[in-house]
């Protein structure tokens, strides 16, 4: 038959007879290498993220006093300070995955307070507007609900998604029951720009160069801590 | 090494790549090791979820199915099964098309590339190509044995 391979022998159980004995050895090797790399990736300490190439145009020397957003008791025995950027994915994961546990089991339990400071990185164009929206929500006592909305929907308003994040912040303002006209006039006027700048300047003063960065006691942590890690740190600071 | 062994080995490697992305997506792996491209941009975009589940979870599912099929096809009973070759091509073809769609989203919509997603796209392409070669070889054998 034309085009038929010449060297093929008929009636040969090809795959069965030619299956090398090493097949399973190869698969086991791939499994061991893959599992080892995965275990390494899952347990390694993340490298601190590089500092942004260009500094935000903030006058650090002349910034006012920082004013973060605190949750918990003012006289809590341990104070957790968080410097975060609303657009930073690691901050988003901390806020949406880890923080609910932190709130109920550390903050609500009275073990520590947590204070959020804006640290909008310059490569995240929509992060300052997000800080602006959160600060305006704070005027109506709803910083944290807005914080949760912003982080929870990070991918719909971030720099990659849109050049105009305001409609999204308006939507969140409606969702959490803010007085929308007050919110909008505050947002448009950038009423709290100085506060955001002061919080950023505080981060600079503390040599924050990646987000999220946490300060607990006299220690600095430059990674998104897990609940267990944070709990351990809070417990150890409380004992001091 | 038979073509089906190659498919099984590639699918197994694919399981680990997709699992890594899934562990990142659900927050177990803190930061993606990403020396090329913008893995976080891609994996936090709205296209990282498909029909309510993370795309990485679909990837894990696909590779597990592919790996299982390849393992079954290596058993003596199915070693010369043309149907099994067709099934491998069909399933890997679906994975290849889905992966091509995801890669086009990365290039033309998200404008960011994730090296692990690219690696997965390469793996699924290789699985598809090797499955086609296996099908061709199986057809040749079929022709010879039936002639």
Short mmCIF file of C-alpha atoms in Angstrom, two decimals:
data_model
loop_
_atom_site.label_atom_id
_atom_site.label_comp_id
_atom_site.label_asym_id
_atom_site.label_seq_id
_atom_site.Cartn_x
_atom_site.Cartn_y
_atom_site.Cartn_z
CA UNK A 1 0.00 0.00 0.00
CA UNK A 2 1.33 3.42 -0.95
CA UNK A 3 2.65 5.48 1.92
CA UNK A 4 2.69 2.51 4.27
CA UNK A 5 5.76 2.38 6.50
CA UNK A 6 8.13 -0.33 5.35
CA UNK A 7 9.66 -1.27 8.64
CA UNK A 8 6.44 -2.00 10.50
CA UNK A 9 5.87 -5.60 11.36
CA UNK A 10 2.29 -6.78 11.30
CA UNK A 11 0.56 -8.24 14.33
CA UNK A 12 2.91 -6.69 16.81
CA UNK A 13 1.54 -5.61 20.15
CA UNK A 14 3.65 -2.52 19.90
CA UNK A 15 2.97 -0.41 22.96
CA UNK A 16 2.82 -3.33 25.32
CA UNK A 17 6.00 -4.91 24.09
CA UNK A 18 7.90 -1.66 23.81
CA UNK A 19 6.77 -0.13 27.08
CA UNK A 20 10.02 0.40 28.93
CA UNK A 21 10.27 -0.96 32.42
CA UNK A 22 11.42 2.50 33.45
CA UNK A 23 8.01 4.10 32.76
CA UNK A 24 6.97 4.17 36.38
CA UNK A 25 10.47 5.14 37.49
CA UNK A 26 10.23 8.19 35.24
CA UNK A 27 6.81 9.10 36.59
CA UNK A 28 7.99 8.67 40.18
CA UNK A 29 11.00 10.87 39.42
CA UNK A 30 8.75 13.60 37.99
CA UNK A 31 6.44 13.29 41.01
CA UNK A 32 9.29 13.54 43.52
CA UNK A 33 10.90 16.53 41.79
CA UNK A 34 7.53 18.27 41.38
CA UNK A 35 6.44 17.65 44.96
CA UNK A 36 9.81 18.83 46.31
CA UNK A 37 9.70 22.07 44.30
CA UNK A 38 6.11 22.65 45.36
CA UNK A 39 6.90 22.05 49.03
CA UNK A 40 9.85 24.41 48.76
CA UNK A 41 7.69 27.10 47.11
CA UNK A 42 4.96 26.73 49.71
CA UNK A 43 7.27 26.97 52.70
CA UNK A 44 9.96 29.42 51.62
CA UNK A 45 9.99 32.88 53.11
CA UNK A 46 8.96 35.34 50.42
CA UNK A 47 11.60 37.80 49.38
CA UNK A 48 10.76 41.35 50.22
CA UNK A 49 9.35 43.10 47.22
CA UNK A 50 11.59 45.66 45.59
CA UNK A 51 11.01 49.27 46.34
CA UNK A 52 9.25 51.22 43.64
CA UNK A 53 11.57 52.70 41.07
CA UNK A 54 10.22 56.22 41.33
CA UNK A 55 9.25 57.84 44.60
CA UNK A 56 5.77 59.18 45.06
CA UNK A 57 5.80 62.94 44.91
CA UNK A 58 5.23 63.44 48.58
CA UNK A 59 7.00 66.02 50.63
CA UNK A 60 8.13 63.75 53.44
CA UNK A 61 9.88 66.49 55.40
CA UNK A 62 6.80 68.70 55.53
CA UNK A 63 4.12 66.03 55.92
CA UNK A 64 1.85 66.37 58.91
CA UNK A 65 1.50 63.84 61.70
CA UNK A 66 0.43 60.38 60.51
CA UNK A 67 -3.10 59.32 61.24
CA UNK A 68 -3.84 55.68 60.60
CA UNK A 69 -7.17 53.91 60.85
CA UNK A 70 -7.41 51.90 64.03
CA UNK A 71 -9.54 48.88 64.77
CA UNK A 72 -9.83 47.48 68.27
CA UNK A 73 -9.31 48.96 71.71
CA UNK A 74 -7.07 52.01 71.95
CA UNK A 75 -5.47 50.53 75.08
CA UNK A 76 -4.97 47.05 73.61
CA UNK A 77 -1.79 45.47 75.02
CA UNK A 78 -0.25 44.97 71.56
CA UNK A 79 -0.42 47.35 68.63
CA UNK A 80 -0.15 46.08 65.09
CA UNK A 81 0.67 48.72 62.48
CA UNK A 82 0.10 47.81 58.85
CA UNK A 83 1.48 49.81 55.93
CA UNK A 84 -0.37 48.74 52.83
CA UNK A 85 -1.27 49.67 49.30
CA UNK A 86 -4.84 49.11 48.17
CA UNK A 87 -3.67 47.82 44.79
CA UNK A 88 -1.01 45.46 46.07
CA UNK A 89 -2.14 41.84 45.54
CA UNK A 90 -0.33 40.55 48.64
CA UNK A 91 -2.12 43.23 50.73
CA UNK A 92 -5.37 42.15 49.10
CA UNK A 93 -4.79 38.55 50.04
CA UNK A 94 -3.97 39.53 53.60
CA UNK A 95 -7.10 41.68 53.82
CA UNK A 96 -9.45 39.12 52.34
CA UNK A 97 -8.01 35.81 53.52
CA UNK A 98 -6.06 36.42 56.72
CA UNK A 99 -7.58 39.52 58.24
CA UNK A 100 -11.06 38.15 59.00
CA UNK A 101 -9.42 35.69 61.40
CA UNK A 102 -7.17 38.41 62.79
CA UNK A 103 -10.22 40.55 63.53
CA UNK A 104 -12.27 37.94 65.30
CA UNK A 105 -9.53 36.08 67.11
CA UNK A 106 -7.01 38.81 67.88
CA UNK A 107 -8.64 42.24 67.65
CA UNK A 108 -12.14 41.36 68.92
CA UNK A 109 -10.58 39.17 71.58
CA UNK A 110 -8.82 42.29 72.88
CA UNK A 111 -5.33 40.90 72.33
CA UNK A 112 -4.21 43.65 69.94
CA UNK A 113 -5.35 46.60 67.88
CA UNK A 114 -4.55 46.97 64.20
CA UNK A 115 -3.94 50.31 62.53
CA UNK A 116 -3.88 50.73 58.79
CA UNK A 117 -1.57 53.30 57.19
CA UNK A 118 -1.74 54.21 53.51
CA UNK A 119 1.41 53.42 51.57
CA UNK A 120 0.32 53.90 47.95
CA UNK A 121 3.13 52.74 45.68
CA UNK A 122 3.70 54.95 42.65
CA UNK A 123 3.38 52.17 40.08
CA UNK A 124 -0.19 51.62 41.27
CA UNK A 125 -1.95 54.54 39.68
CA UNK A 126 -5.32 53.86 41.28
CA UNK A 127 -4.02 53.25 44.77
CA UNK A 128 -4.07 56.89 45.88
CA UNK A 129 -7.68 57.30 44.66
CA UNK A 130 -8.51 54.16 46.66
CA UNK A 131 -6.88 55.64 49.77
CA UNK A 132 -8.85 58.79 49.07
CA UNK A 133 -12.10 56.80 48.93
CA UNK A 134 -11.29 54.94 52.14
CA UNK A 135 -10.45 58.19 53.94
CA UNK A 136 -13.74 59.73 52.81
CA UNK A 137 -15.58 56.66 54.08
CA UNK A 138 -13.81 57.17 57.40
CA UNK A 139 -15.54 60.56 57.64
CA UNK A 140 -18.76 58.60 57.98
CA UNK A 141 -17.23 56.04 60.32
CA UNK A 142 -16.93 53.37 57.64
CA UNK A 143 -13.26 53.09 56.82
CA UNK A 144 -13.11 49.34 57.43
CA UNK A 145 -16.21 48.41 55.41
CA UNK A 146 -14.78 50.49 52.54
CA UNK A 147 -11.35 48.92 53.08
CA UNK A 148 -12.99 45.49 52.72
CA UNK A 149 -14.93 46.47 49.60
CA UNK A 150 -11.83 47.94 47.95
CA UNK A 151 -9.61 44.96 48.70
CA UNK A 152 -12.37 42.46 47.94
CA UNK A 153 -12.84 43.80 44.42
CA UNK A 154 -9.26 44.79 43.72
CA UNK A 155 -9.23 43.35 40.21
CA UNK A 156 -12.14 45.42 38.93
CA UNK A 157 -10.77 48.88 39.77
CA UNK A 158 -6.98 48.45 39.73
CA UNK A 159 -4.59 50.02 37.21
CA UNK A 160 -4.85 47.04 34.86
CA UNK A 161 -8.63 47.15 34.87
CA UNK A 162 -9.45 50.82 34.48
CA UNK A 163 -8.21 54.38 34.12
CA UNK A 164 -11.18 55.68 36.07
CA UNK A 165 -11.77 53.86 39.35
CA UNK A 166 -14.21 56.41 40.79
CA UNK A 167 -17.43 54.69 39.60
CA UNK A 168 -16.34 51.57 41.47
CA UNK A 169 -15.71 53.48 44.68
CA UNK A 170 -19.11 55.13 44.29
CA UNK A 171 -20.63 51.67 43.94
CA UNK A 172 -18.89 50.50 47.13
CA UNK A 173 -20.01 53.66 48.93
CA UNK A 174 -23.59 52.79 48.02
CA UNK A 175 -23.11 49.17 49.06
CA UNK A 176 -21.93 50.08 52.55
CA UNK A 177 -24.63 52.71 52.99
CA UNK A 178 -22.64 55.94 52.86
CA UNK A 179 -24.21 59.31 52.22
CA UNK A 180 -23.17 59.34 48.58
CA UNK A 181 -23.22 63.06 47.94
CA UNK A 182 -21.02 63.73 50.97
CA UNK A 183 -18.74 60.93 49.92
CA UNK A 184 -18.47 62.21 46.37
CA UNK A 185 -17.74 65.80 47.32
CA UNK A 186 -15.05 64.59 49.74
CA UNK A 187 -13.61 62.31 47.06
CA UNK A 188 -13.59 65.02 44.39
CA UNK A 189 -12.04 67.59 46.70
CA UNK A 190 -9.37 65.11 47.83
CA UNK A 191 -10.07 66.35 51.32
CA UNK A 192 -7.75 63.83 52.94
CA UNK A 193 -4.80 64.02 50.57
CA UNK A 194 -2.62 65.42 53.37
CA UNK A 195 -3.55 62.54 55.63
CA UNK A 196 -2.63 60.01 52.97
CA UNK A 197 0.65 61.79 52.35
CA UNK A 198 1.40 61.91 56.06
CA UNK A 199 0.75 58.18 56.38
CA UNK A 200 3.03 57.51 53.43
CA UNK A 201 5.69 59.76 54.94
CA UNK A 202 5.46 57.81 58.20
CA UNK A 203 6.13 54.66 56.20
CA UNK A 204 9.15 56.29 54.59
CA UNK A 205 10.40 57.35 58.00
CA UNK A 206 10.10 53.76 59.14
CA UNK A 207 11.94 52.63 56.01
CA UNK A 208 9.00 50.73 54.59
CA UNK A 209 9.93 49.63 51.10
CA UNK A 210 7.40 46.95 50.30
CA UNK A 211 3.79 46.24 51.07
CA UNK A 212 2.37 45.00 53.24
CA UNK A 213 4.82 45.81 56.03
CA UNK A 214 3.82 45.23 59.64
CA UNK A 215 5.22 46.62 62.84
CA UNK A 216 4.45 44.72 66.00
CA UNK A 217 6.29 45.70 69.15
CA UNK A 218 9.73 46.76 68.03
CA UNK A 219 9.88 44.37 65.10
CA UNK A 220 9.22 44.92 61.42
CA UNK A 221 7.78 42.22 59.15
CA UNK A 222 7.97 42.77 55.42
CA UNK A 223 5.62 40.09 54.23
CA UNK A 224 1.93 39.20 54.31
CA UNK A 225 1.91 37.31 57.61
CA UNK A 226 -0.35 34.34 58.03
CA UNK A 227 -2.80 34.28 60.93
CA UNK A 228 -0.66 31.77 62.83
CA UNK A 229 2.48 33.85 62.38
CA UNK A 230 0.75 37.03 63.51
CA UNK A 231 -0.83 35.32 66.51
CA UNK A 232 2.55 33.96 67.57
CA UNK A 233 4.11 37.41 67.25
CA UNK A 234 1.29 39.08 69.20
CA UNK A 235 1.57 36.47 71.96
CA UNK A 236 5.32 36.89 72.23
CA UNK A 237 5.06 40.70 72.37
CA UNK A 238 2.30 40.47 74.98
CA UNK A 239 4.57 38.37 77.20
CA UNK A 240 7.34 40.96 77.19
CA UNK B 1 10.11 5.83 26.27
CA UNK B 2 6.71 5.50 24.57
CA UNK B 3 4.73 8.51 23.52
CA UNK B 4 2.14 7.75 26.15
CA UNK B 5 4.80 7.70 28.85
CA UNK B 6 5.81 11.16 27.68
CA UNK B 7 2.18 12.30 27.88
CA UNK B 8 1.89 10.91 31.42
CA UNK B 9 5.14 12.55 32.53
CA UNK B 10 4.15 15.91 31.03
CA UNK B 11 0.69 15.74 32.60
CA UNK B 12 2.24 14.96 35.96
CA UNK B 13 4.55 17.97 35.64
CA UNK B 14 1.50 20.01 34.63
CA UNK B 15 -0.31 18.99 37.81
CA UNK B 16 2.47 20.54 39.89
CA UNK B 17 2.59 23.76 37.85
CA UNK B 18 -1.20 24.20 38.10
CA UNK B 19 -1.16 23.26 41.77
CA UNK B 20 1.45 25.92 42.45
CA UNK B 21 -0.74 28.56 40.81
CA UNK B 22 -3.78 27.28 42.69
CA UNK B 23 -1.99 27.39 46.05
CA UNK B 24 -1.06 30.99 45.27
CA UNK B 25 -4.61 31.82 44.26
CA UNK B 26 -6.08 30.49 47.49
CA UNK B 27 -3.40 32.16 49.59
CA UNK B 28 -1.26 29.22 50.72
CA UNK B 29 1.76 30.29 48.69
CA UNK B 30 2.42 33.90 49.61
CA UNK B 31 4.29 35.19 46.59
CA UNK B 32 4.80 33.68 43.17
CA UNK B 33 8.37 33.18 42.13
CA UNK B 34 8.16 35.21 38.96
CA UNK B 35 11.34 36.28 37.23
CA UNK B 36 9.64 36.86 33.87
CA UNK B 37 6.42 38.76 33.34
CA UNK B 38 3.77 39.82 35.85
CA UNK B 39 2.37 36.71 37.48
CA UNK B 40 0.37 38.63 40.08
CA UNK B 41 -1.26 40.84 37.46
CA UNK B 42 -2.42 37.78 35.57
CA UNK B 43 -3.44 35.72 38.57
CA UNK B 44 -5.37 38.48 40.28
CA UNK B 45 -7.15 39.57 37.10
CA UNK B 46 -10.81 38.81 36.60
CA UNK B 47 -9.91 36.22 33.99
CA UNK B 48 -8.19 34.10 36.64
CA UNK B 49 -11.64 32.73 37.51
CA UNK B 50 -13.66 30.61 35.07
CA UNK B 51 -17.21 29.45 35.79
CA UNK B 52 -16.82 30.27 39.45
CA UNK B 53 -13.58 28.36 40.01
CA UNK B 54 -9.99 29.57 39.72
CA UNK B 55 -8.51 28.83 36.30
CA UNK B 56 -5.66 27.10 38.13
CA UNK B 57 -8.18 24.66 39.64
CA UNK B 58 -9.44 23.84 36.15
CA UNK B 59 -5.81 23.32 35.20
CA UNK B 60 -5.25 20.88 38.05
CA UNK B 61 -8.41 19.01 37.06
CA UNK B 62 -7.39 18.86 33.43
CA UNK B 63 -3.91 17.54 34.16
CA UNK B 64 -5.23 14.95 36.63
CA UNK B 65 -7.66 13.67 33.96
CA UNK B 66 -4.90 13.70 31.35
CA UNK B 67 -2.48 11.90 33.65
CA UNK B 68 -5.09 9.26 34.55
CA UNK B 69 -5.93 8.65 30.90
CA UNK B 70 -2.26 8.34 30.00
CA UNK B 71 -1.71 5.88 32.85
CA UNK B 72 -4.68 3.78 31.76
CA UNK B 73 -3.48 3.88 28.15
CA UNK B 74 -0.14 2.46 29.29
CA UNK B 75 -1.77 -0.69 30.66
CA UNK B 76 -1.37 -3.77 28.46
CA UNK B 77 -5.11 -4.00 27.92
CA UNK B 78 -5.21 -0.59 26.22
CA UNK B 79 -1.67 -0.52 24.87
CA UNK B 80 -2.85 -0.81 21.27
CA UNK B 81 -6.20 0.86 21.65
CA UNK B 82 -6.87 3.29 18.84
CA UNK B 83 -9.85 4.58 20.82
CA UNK B 84 -7.58 5.47 23.71
CA UNK B 85 -5.29 7.38 21.34
CA UNK B 86 -8.29 9.29 20.01
CA UNK B 87 -9.43 10.09 23.55
CA UNK B 88 -5.97 11.42 24.43
CA UNK B 89 -6.03 13.69 21.37
CA UNK B 90 -9.58 14.83 22.12
CA UNK B 91 -8.97 15.73 25.77
CA UNK B 92 -5.55 17.28 25.17
CA UNK B 93 -7.01 19.19 22.20
CA UNK B 94 -9.66 20.71 24.46
CA UNK B 95 -6.96 21.66 26.95
CA UNK B 96 -4.85 23.12 24.17
CA UNK B 97 -7.71 25.31 22.91
CA UNK B 98 -8.53 26.53 26.41
CA UNK B 99 -4.88 27.28 27.04
CA UNK B 100 -4.60 29.13 23.71
CA UNK B 101 -7.58 31.28 24.73
CA UNK B 102 -5.96 32.06 28.09
CA UNK B 103 -2.66 32.93 26.46
CA UNK B 104 -4.40 35.25 24.00
CA UNK B 105 -6.09 36.97 26.96
CA UNK B 106 -2.70 37.46 28.58
CA UNK B 107 -1.21 38.92 25.41
CA UNK B 108 -4.06 41.04 24.09
CA UNK B 109 -6.35 41.86 26.99
CA UNK B 110 -4.43 41.76 30.27
CA UNK B 111 -1.19 42.80 28.54
CA UNK B 112 0.84 40.81 31.02
CA UNK B 113 2.48 37.41 30.88
CA UNK B 114 2.77 34.93 33.71
CA UNK B 115 5.72 32.59 33.32
CA UNK B 116 3.96 29.71 35.05
CA UNK B 117 0.94 30.10 32.79
CA UNK B 118 3.27 30.09 29.78
CA UNK B 119 4.93 26.96 31.12
CA UNK B 120 1.53 25.31 31.45
CA UNK B 121 0.65 26.40 27.90
CA UNK B 122 3.88 24.82 26.63
CA UNK B 123 3.19 21.59 28.54
CA UNK B 124 -0.35 21.29 27.21
CA UNK B 125 0.87 22.01 23.67
CA UNK B 126 3.49 19.27 23.95
CA UNK B 127 0.91 16.85 25.36
CA UNK B 128 -1.37 17.62 22.41
CA UNK B 129 1.42 17.17 19.85
CA UNK B 130 2.69 13.92 21.37
CA UNK B 131 -0.89 12.63 21.54
CA UNK B 132 -1.30 13.34 17.82
CA UNK B 133 1.95 11.47 17.10
CA UNK B 134 0.66 8.58 19.21
CA UNK B 135 -2.61 8.54 17.28
CA UNK B 136 -0.78 8.54 13.94
CA UNK B 137 1.47 5.70 15.04
CA UNK B 138 -1.52 3.79 16.34
CA UNK B 139 -3.35 4.27 13.03
CA UNK B 140 -0.31 3.04 11.12
CA UNK B 141 -0.20 -0.05 13.28
CA UNK B 142 -3.91 -0.58 12.80
CA UNK B 143 -3.49 -0.42 9.02
CA UNK B 144 -0.66 -2.93 9.11
CA UNK B 145 -2.41 -5.36 11.40
CA UNK B 146 -5.62 -5.22 9.39
CA UNK B 147 -3.92 -5.56 6.00
#
